[in-house]
Coordinates of C-alpha atoms and ligand atoms in Angstrom, one line a residue:
M9 CA 196.7 -28.6 -14.4
K10 CA 196.4 -31.2 -11.6
K11 CA 193.2 -33.3 -11.7
I12 CA 190.6 -32.7 -9.0
K13 CA 190.4 -36.1 -7.3
T14 CA 188.7 -35.4 -4.0
C15 CA 185.1 -34.6 -3.3
I16 CA 183.5 -33.8 0.0
F17 CA 179.8 -34.7 0.7
P18 CA 178.5 -33.0 3.8
V19 CA 175.6 -35.1 5.1
A20 CA 175.5 -34.1 8.7
G21 CA 172.6 -31.6 8.5
L22 CA 169.3 -32.0 10.5
G23 CA 167.0 -32.1 7.5
S24 CA 164.4 -30.4 9.6
R25 CA 162.4 -29.1 6.6
F26 CA 161.6 -32.7 5.7
L27 CA 160.5 -33.9 9.2
P28 CA 159.1 -36.4 10.1
A29 CA 160.5 -38.3 7.1
T30 CA 164.0 -37.5 8.1
K31 CA 163.7 -38.2 11.8
S32 CA 165.5 -41.6 11.5
I33 CA 166.3 -41.6 7.8
P34 CA 169.1 -39.3 6.6
K35 CA 167.8 -36.7 4.2
E36 CA 170.5 -37.8 1.7
M37 CA 168.9 -41.3 1.7
L38 CA 165.5 -40.0 0.5
V39 CA 164.8 -41.9 -2.7
V40 CA 164.2 -40.2 -6.1
V41 CA 162.5 -42.8 -8.3
D42 CA 164.8 -45.7 -7.4
K43 CA 168.0 -44.4 -6.0
P44 CA 168.8 -42.4 -2.8
L45 CA 170.0 -38.8 -3.3
I46 CA 173.5 -39.6 -2.1
Q47 CA 173.9 -42.2 -4.8
Y48 CA 173.1 -39.7 -7.5
A49 CA 175.7 -37.4 -5.9
V50 CA 178.4 -40.1 -5.9
E51 CA 177.6 -41.1 -9.4
E52 CA 177.9 -37.5 -10.5
A53 CA 181.3 -37.3 -8.8
K54 CA 182.5 -40.6 -10.3
A55 CA 181.6 -39.3 -13.8
A56 CA 183.7 -36.2 -13.1
G57 CA 186.7 -38.4 -12.3
I58 CA 186.6 -38.1 -8.5
E59 CA 188.6 -40.9 -6.8
R60 CA 188.3 -40.0 -3.1
F61 CA 184.9 -39.6 -1.5
I62 CA 184.7 -37.9 1.9
F63 CA 181.4 -38.1 3.7
V64 CA 181.0 -35.8 6.7
T65 CA 178.3 -37.6 8.6
S66 CA 176.7 -37.4 12.1
Q67 CA 174.8 -39.6 14.5
G68 CA 172.0 -41.5 12.8
K69 CA 173.5 -41.4 9.3
S70 CA 175.0 -44.9 9.2
A71 CA 172.6 -45.9 6.5
I72 CA 174.8 -43.9 4.1
E73 CA 177.9 -46.1 5.0
D74 CA 175.9 -49.3 4.6
H75 CA 174.6 -48.1 1.2
F76 CA 178.1 -48.0 -0.3
D77 CA 179.4 -51.1 1.5
S78 CA 179.2 -54.7 0.3
S79 CA 176.2 -56.7 1.5
P80 CA 177.4 -60.4 1.2
V81 CA 174.2 -62.0 2.5
L82 CA 171.9 -60.1 0.2
E83 CA 174.2 -60.5 -2.8
E84 CA 174.7 -64.2 -2.2
T85 CA 171.0 -64.8 -1.8
L86 CA 170.2 -62.9 -5.0
R87 CA 172.8 -64.8 -6.9
K88 CA 171.4 -68.1 -5.7
R89 CA 168.0 -67.0 -7.0
G90 CA 169.4 -66.1 -10.3
K91 CA 168.8 -62.3 -9.9
N92 CA 172.0 -61.3 -11.6
V93 CA 170.8 -57.9 -12.8
E94 CA 170.1 -56.9 -9.3
V95 CA 173.5 -58.2 -8.1
E96 CA 175.1 -56.2 -10.8
R97 CA 173.3 -53.0 -9.7
L98 CA 174.5 -53.6 -6.2
E99 CA 178.1 -54.2 -7.3
A100 CA 178.1 -51.0 -9.4
L101 CA 177.3 -48.7 -6.5
R102 CA 180.0 -50.1 -4.3
L103 CA 183.1 -47.8 -3.8
D104 CA 186.5 -49.4 -4.0
P105 CA 188.4 -50.2 -0.8
G106 CA 189.9 -47.1 0.6
Q107 CA 188.0 -44.7 -1.8
A108 CA 185.3 -43.8 0.8
I109 CA 186.2 -41.9 4.0
Y110 CA 183.6 -41.2 6.7
I111 CA 184.2 -38.6 9.4
R112 CA 181.8 -37.1 11.9
Q113 CA 180.7 -33.6 12.5
Q114 CA 179.7 -33.9 16.2
A115 CA 177.2 -31.0 16.2
P116 CA 175.3 -29.3 13.3
L117 CA 177.2 -26.1 13.4
G118 CA 176.7 -25.3 9.7
L119 CA 177.9 -26.3 6.3
G120 CA 181.1 -24.3 6.7
H121 CA 182.0 -26.2 9.8
A122 CA 181.1 -29.5 8.1
V123 CA 183.6 -28.8 5.4
L124 CA 186.3 -27.8 7.9
C125 CA 185.9 -31.2 9.6
A126 CA 187.5 -32.7 6.4
Q127 CA 190.5 -30.4 6.3
H128 CA 193.1 -33.0 7.3
L129 CA 191.9 -35.3 4.5
V130 CA 192.4 -32.9 1.6
N131 CA 195.9 -32.7 0.2
E132 CA 195.2 -31.2 -3.3
D133 CA 195.2 -27.5 -4.3
A134 CA 191.5 -27.7 -5.2
F135 CA 188.7 -30.1 -4.3
A136 CA 185.1 -30.6 -5.1
L137 CA 182.1 -30.3 -2.9
I138 CA 178.6 -31.7 -3.6
L139 CA 175.4 -31.1 -1.6
A140 CA 173.4 -34.2 -2.3
D141 CA 170.1 -32.6 -1.6
D142 CA 170.6 -30.4 -4.7
L143 CA 169.9 -32.8 -7.5
V144 CA 170.8 -31.8 -11.1
L145 CA 169.3 -33.4 -14.1
A146 CA 171.8 -32.8 -16.9
E147 CA 173.1 -34.4 -20.1
T148 CA 176.6 -33.9 -18.9
P149 CA 176.7 -34.3 -15.1
C150 CA 177.0 -30.9 -13.4
L151 CA 180.3 -31.4 -11.6
Q152 CA 181.9 -32.8 -14.8
Q153 CA 180.8 -29.6 -16.6
M154 CA 182.5 -27.6 -13.9
I155 CA 185.7 -29.6 -13.7
Q156 CA 186.0 -29.4 -17.6
E157 CA 185.8 -25.6 -17.5
Y158 CA 187.8 -25.0 -14.3
N159 CA 191.2 -23.6 -14.3
P160 CA 193.2 -22.5 -11.2
Q161 CA 192.8 -18.8 -12.0
D162 CA 189.1 -19.2 -11.4
G163 CA 189.9 -19.6 -7.7
N164 CA 186.7 -20.8 -6.1
M165 CA 184.1 -21.9 -8.6
V166 CA 180.4 -22.3 -7.7
G167 CA 177.5 -23.7 -9.7
V168 CA 175.0 -20.8 -10.3
M169 CA 171.5 -20.3 -11.6
E170 CA 169.1 -17.4 -11.8
V171 CA 166.3 -17.4 -9.3
P172 CA 163.2 -15.2 -8.9
M173 CA 164.2 -12.1 -6.8
E174 CA 161.7 -13.0 -4.1
Q175 CA 163.6 -16.2 -3.5
T176 CA 167.1 -14.7 -3.0
N177 CA 166.7 -15.2 0.8
R178 CA 167.1 -18.9 0.3
Y179 CA 170.5 -18.8 -1.4
G180 CA 174.0 -17.5 -1.4
I181 CA 173.8 -14.7 -3.9
L182 CA 176.6 -13.3 -6.1
D183 CA 177.4 -9.6 -6.6
V184 CA 178.8 -9.8 -10.1
F185 CA 181.1 -7.5 -12.1
Q186 CA 181.4 -9.6 -15.2
N187 CA 178.4 -11.5 -16.5
K188 CA 179.2 -12.9 -19.9
G189 CA 178.8 -16.5 -21.1
E190 CA 179.0 -19.5 -18.9
K191 CA 181.4 -18.0 -16.3
V192 CA 180.4 -15.0 -14.2
L193 CA 182.9 -13.1 -11.9
A194 CA 181.8 -11.9 -8.5
R195 CA 183.1 -9.1 -6.3
N196 CA 181.1 -10.3 -3.4
V197 CA 178.8 -13.0 -2.2
V198 CA 176.1 -12.8 0.5
E199 CA 174.2 -15.5 2.3
K200 CA 170.4 -15.4 2.1
P201 CA 169.9 -11.6 1.5
S202 CA 166.5 -10.1 1.7
L203 CA 164.9 -9.0 -1.6
E204 CA 165.9 -5.4 -0.9
K205 CA 169.5 -6.2 0.0
S206 CA 170.1 -8.8 -2.7
P207 CA 172.8 -7.6 -5.2
S208 CA 171.5 -9.9 -8.0
N209 CA 169.4 -13.0 -8.6
I210 CA 172.4 -15.2 -9.4
A211 CA 172.3 -17.9 -6.8
I212 CA 174.8 -20.6 -5.7
I213 CA 173.6 -24.2 -5.9
G214 CA 175.2 -27.2 -4.1
R215 CA 178.2 -27.6 -6.5
Y216 CA 181.6 -26.1 -5.7
I217 CA 185.3 -26.4 -6.6
L218 CA 187.2 -24.9 -3.7
N219 CA 190.7 -23.7 -3.2
Q220 CA 192.3 -25.6 -0.4
S221 CA 193.2 -22.3 1.4
I222 CA 189.5 -22.0 2.3
F223 CA 190.2 -24.2 5.4
G224 CA 192.2 -21.4 6.9
Y225 CA 189.3 -19.0 6.5
L226 CA 186.7 -21.4 7.8
K227 CA 188.8 -21.8 11.0
N228 CA 188.4 -18.1 11.8
Q229 CA 184.8 -17.9 10.7
T230 CA 182.2 -16.8 13.3
P231 CA 178.6 -17.9 13.0
G232 CA 176.6 -16.1 10.3
A233 CA 173.0 -16.5 8.9
G234 CA 171.0 -18.8 11.1
G235 CA 173.7 -18.9 13.7
E236 CA 175.7 -21.4 11.6
I237 CA 179.3 -21.3 10.3
Q238 CA 178.5 -20.5 6.7
L239 CA 180.7 -21.6 3.8
T240 CA 179.6 -18.6 1.8
D241 CA 181.0 -16.3 4.5
A242 CA 184.5 -17.9 4.1
I243 CA 184.3 -17.6 0.4
Q244 CA 183.5 -13.9 0.8
A245 CA 186.3 -13.5 3.4
M246 CA 188.9 -14.8 0.9
I247 CA 187.6 -13.1 -2.2
K248 CA 190.5 -10.5 -2.4
E249 CA 193.1 -13.3 -2.4
V250 CA 191.1 -16.1 -4.2
P251 CA 188.7 -14.9 -6.9
L252 CA 185.1 -16.2 -7.1
C253 CA 183.7 -17.5 -10.3
G254 CA 180.1 -18.6 -10.9
Y255 CA 179.5 -21.3 -13.5
R256 CA 176.2 -21.4 -15.3
Y257 CA 175.8 -25.2 -15.6
K258 CA 173.5 -26.7 -18.2
G259 CA 170.7 -28.7 -16.5
Q260 CA 167.8 -28.5 -14.2
R261 CA 168.3 -28.4 -10.5
F262 CA 165.9 -29.6 -7.8
D263 CA 166.0 -28.7 -4.2
C264 CA 165.3 -32.1 -2.6
G265 CA 165.7 -30.6 0.8
T266 CA 162.1 -29.4 0.4
K267 CA 158.9 -31.4 -0.3
E268 CA 158.1 -29.4 -3.5
G269 CA 161.6 -29.9 -5.0
W270 CA 161.8 -33.5 -4.1
L271 CA 158.4 -34.2 -5.6
E272 CA 159.3 -32.4 -8.8
A273 CA 162.6 -34.3 -9.0
N274 CA 160.7 -37.6 -8.8
L275 CA 158.5 -36.5 -11.7
A276 CA 161.4 -35.2 -13.8
F277 CA 163.6 -38.3 -13.2
A278 CA 160.6 -40.7 -13.8
F279 CA 159.8 -39.0 -17.1
E280 CA 163.4 -39.8 -18.1
Q281 CA 162.6 -43.6 -17.9
P282 CA 160.5 -44.8 -20.8
D283 CA 159.0 -47.7 -18.8
L284 CA 157.6 -45.2 -16.3
R285 CA 156.8 -42.4 -18.5
I286 CA 153.6 -43.5 -20.2
N287 CA 151.7 -44.7 -17.1
L288 CA 152.9 -41.7 -15.1
Q289 CA 151.5 -39.3 -17.7
K290 CA 148.1 -41.1 -17.7
N291 CA 148.0 -41.2 -13.9
L292 CA 148.9 -37.5 -13.5
Q293 CA 146.1 -36.6 -15.8
K294 CA 143.8 -38.8 -13.8
Y295 CA 144.8 -37.3 -10.4
F296 CA 144.7 -33.8 -11.9
S297 CA 141.1 -34.1 -13.1
F298 CA 140.1 -35.9 -9.8
S299 CA 141.4 -33.0 -7.8
E300 CA 139.7 -30.5 -10.2
N301 CA 136.4 -32.3 -9.8
K302 CA 136.9 -32.4 -6.0
K303 CA 137.4 -28.6 -6.0
E304 CA 134.2 -28.2 -8.0
G305 CA 132.3 -30.5 -5.5
K306 CA 131.8 -33.3 -8.0
Q307 CA 131.8 -36.6 -6.3
K308 CA 133.6 -38.5 -9.1
E309 CA 135.6 -41.6 -8.2
C310 CA 139.3 -41.6 -8.9
A311 CA 139.4 -45.0 -10.7
Ligands
UTP4 P1 170.9 -27.5 4.7 O1 171.0 -26.0 4.6 O2 169.9 -28.1 3.7 O3 170.5 -27.9 6.1 O4 172.3 -28.1 4.5 P2 170.0 -29.3 6.7 O5 170.2 -29.3 8.1 O6 170.5 -30.4 5.9 O7 168.4 -29.2 6.4 P3 167.2 -28.3 7.1 O8 167.6 -26.9 6.7 O9 167.3 -28.5 8.6 O10 166.0 -28.8 6.5 C1 173.0 -28.1 3.2 C2 173.9 -29.3 3.2 O11 174.9 -29.1 4.3 C3 174.9 -30.2 5.2 C4 173.6 -30.9 5.0 O12 173.6 -32.3 5.3 C5 173.2 -30.6 3.5 O13 173.9 -31.6 2.7 N1 175.1 -29.8 6.5 C6 174.5 -28.7 7.0 C7 176.1 -30.4 7.3 O14 176.7 -31.4 6.9 N2 176.2 -29.9 8.6 C8 175.6 -28.9 9.1 O15 175.9 -28.5 10.3 C9 174.7 -28.2 8.3

């Protein structure tokens, strides 16, 4: 089987759920502990063997390009000051010349449209797609798990997890006909169904391996949920020709496009770092009892 070498990162969304933080900072540059979301995404793709990184950007997102570029003045200054560890960290995040490609989506017409913008840059039979605001904490990075298990008969493969039924209206949901082990097979997929109309609670997260023929379907796609060109609708439109397989990844996913998810991700990733863990645990207990006291009307200092 041919290796999957290309990954698309759509980063042209408005990030309106995180305003005002995302007014002039791209959502994908929000930091979790010490790295922006887009860096986690690129590191995950690198670990999975990706060699071409296509970013679909928009106006106001140039911080993403700068982040993966070299910064000679900063690096030189750090070197002169003997801050070699910091220099190494900067060097490690740089992408090799020619590896990163930036193209623009000129209007936020939806995720499906953002993917279509990259059509002319994808030559392989299958390519990967990562939504950086879905952050996954996993022993083996999520995309790597999927690429290891993927074979061309799977058609389109999506990372899936089970969600509470009352949350199905936030996700693309699979209607499955085979639900055994890590791979589930779907006969249909629907974008953001209501609780009553949801065929299951198996939801798509922001990890995909897509068959290149999806571009043809995206081209003919009319606006769907939210008035946007939906990727899910194209996956559904092609399901008779290209099967849809859900992959139950191992790991914990955080929706960093929401405040709750982003805060939780910060806690989970900080707890992974021994130097942060102990103080964080103490401080959380302190803030928790402070807020309990406040609720009970006790005027205790948070010190
Ligand atoms: P979201 O559904 O999270 O939308 O997009 P959003 O615009 O980023 O955020 P909200 O809903 O306004 O808060 C999922 C992914 O698709 C990209 C986003 O950048 C994000 O990575 N996207 C979405 C685009 O690239 N273009 C679009 O037109 C829409």
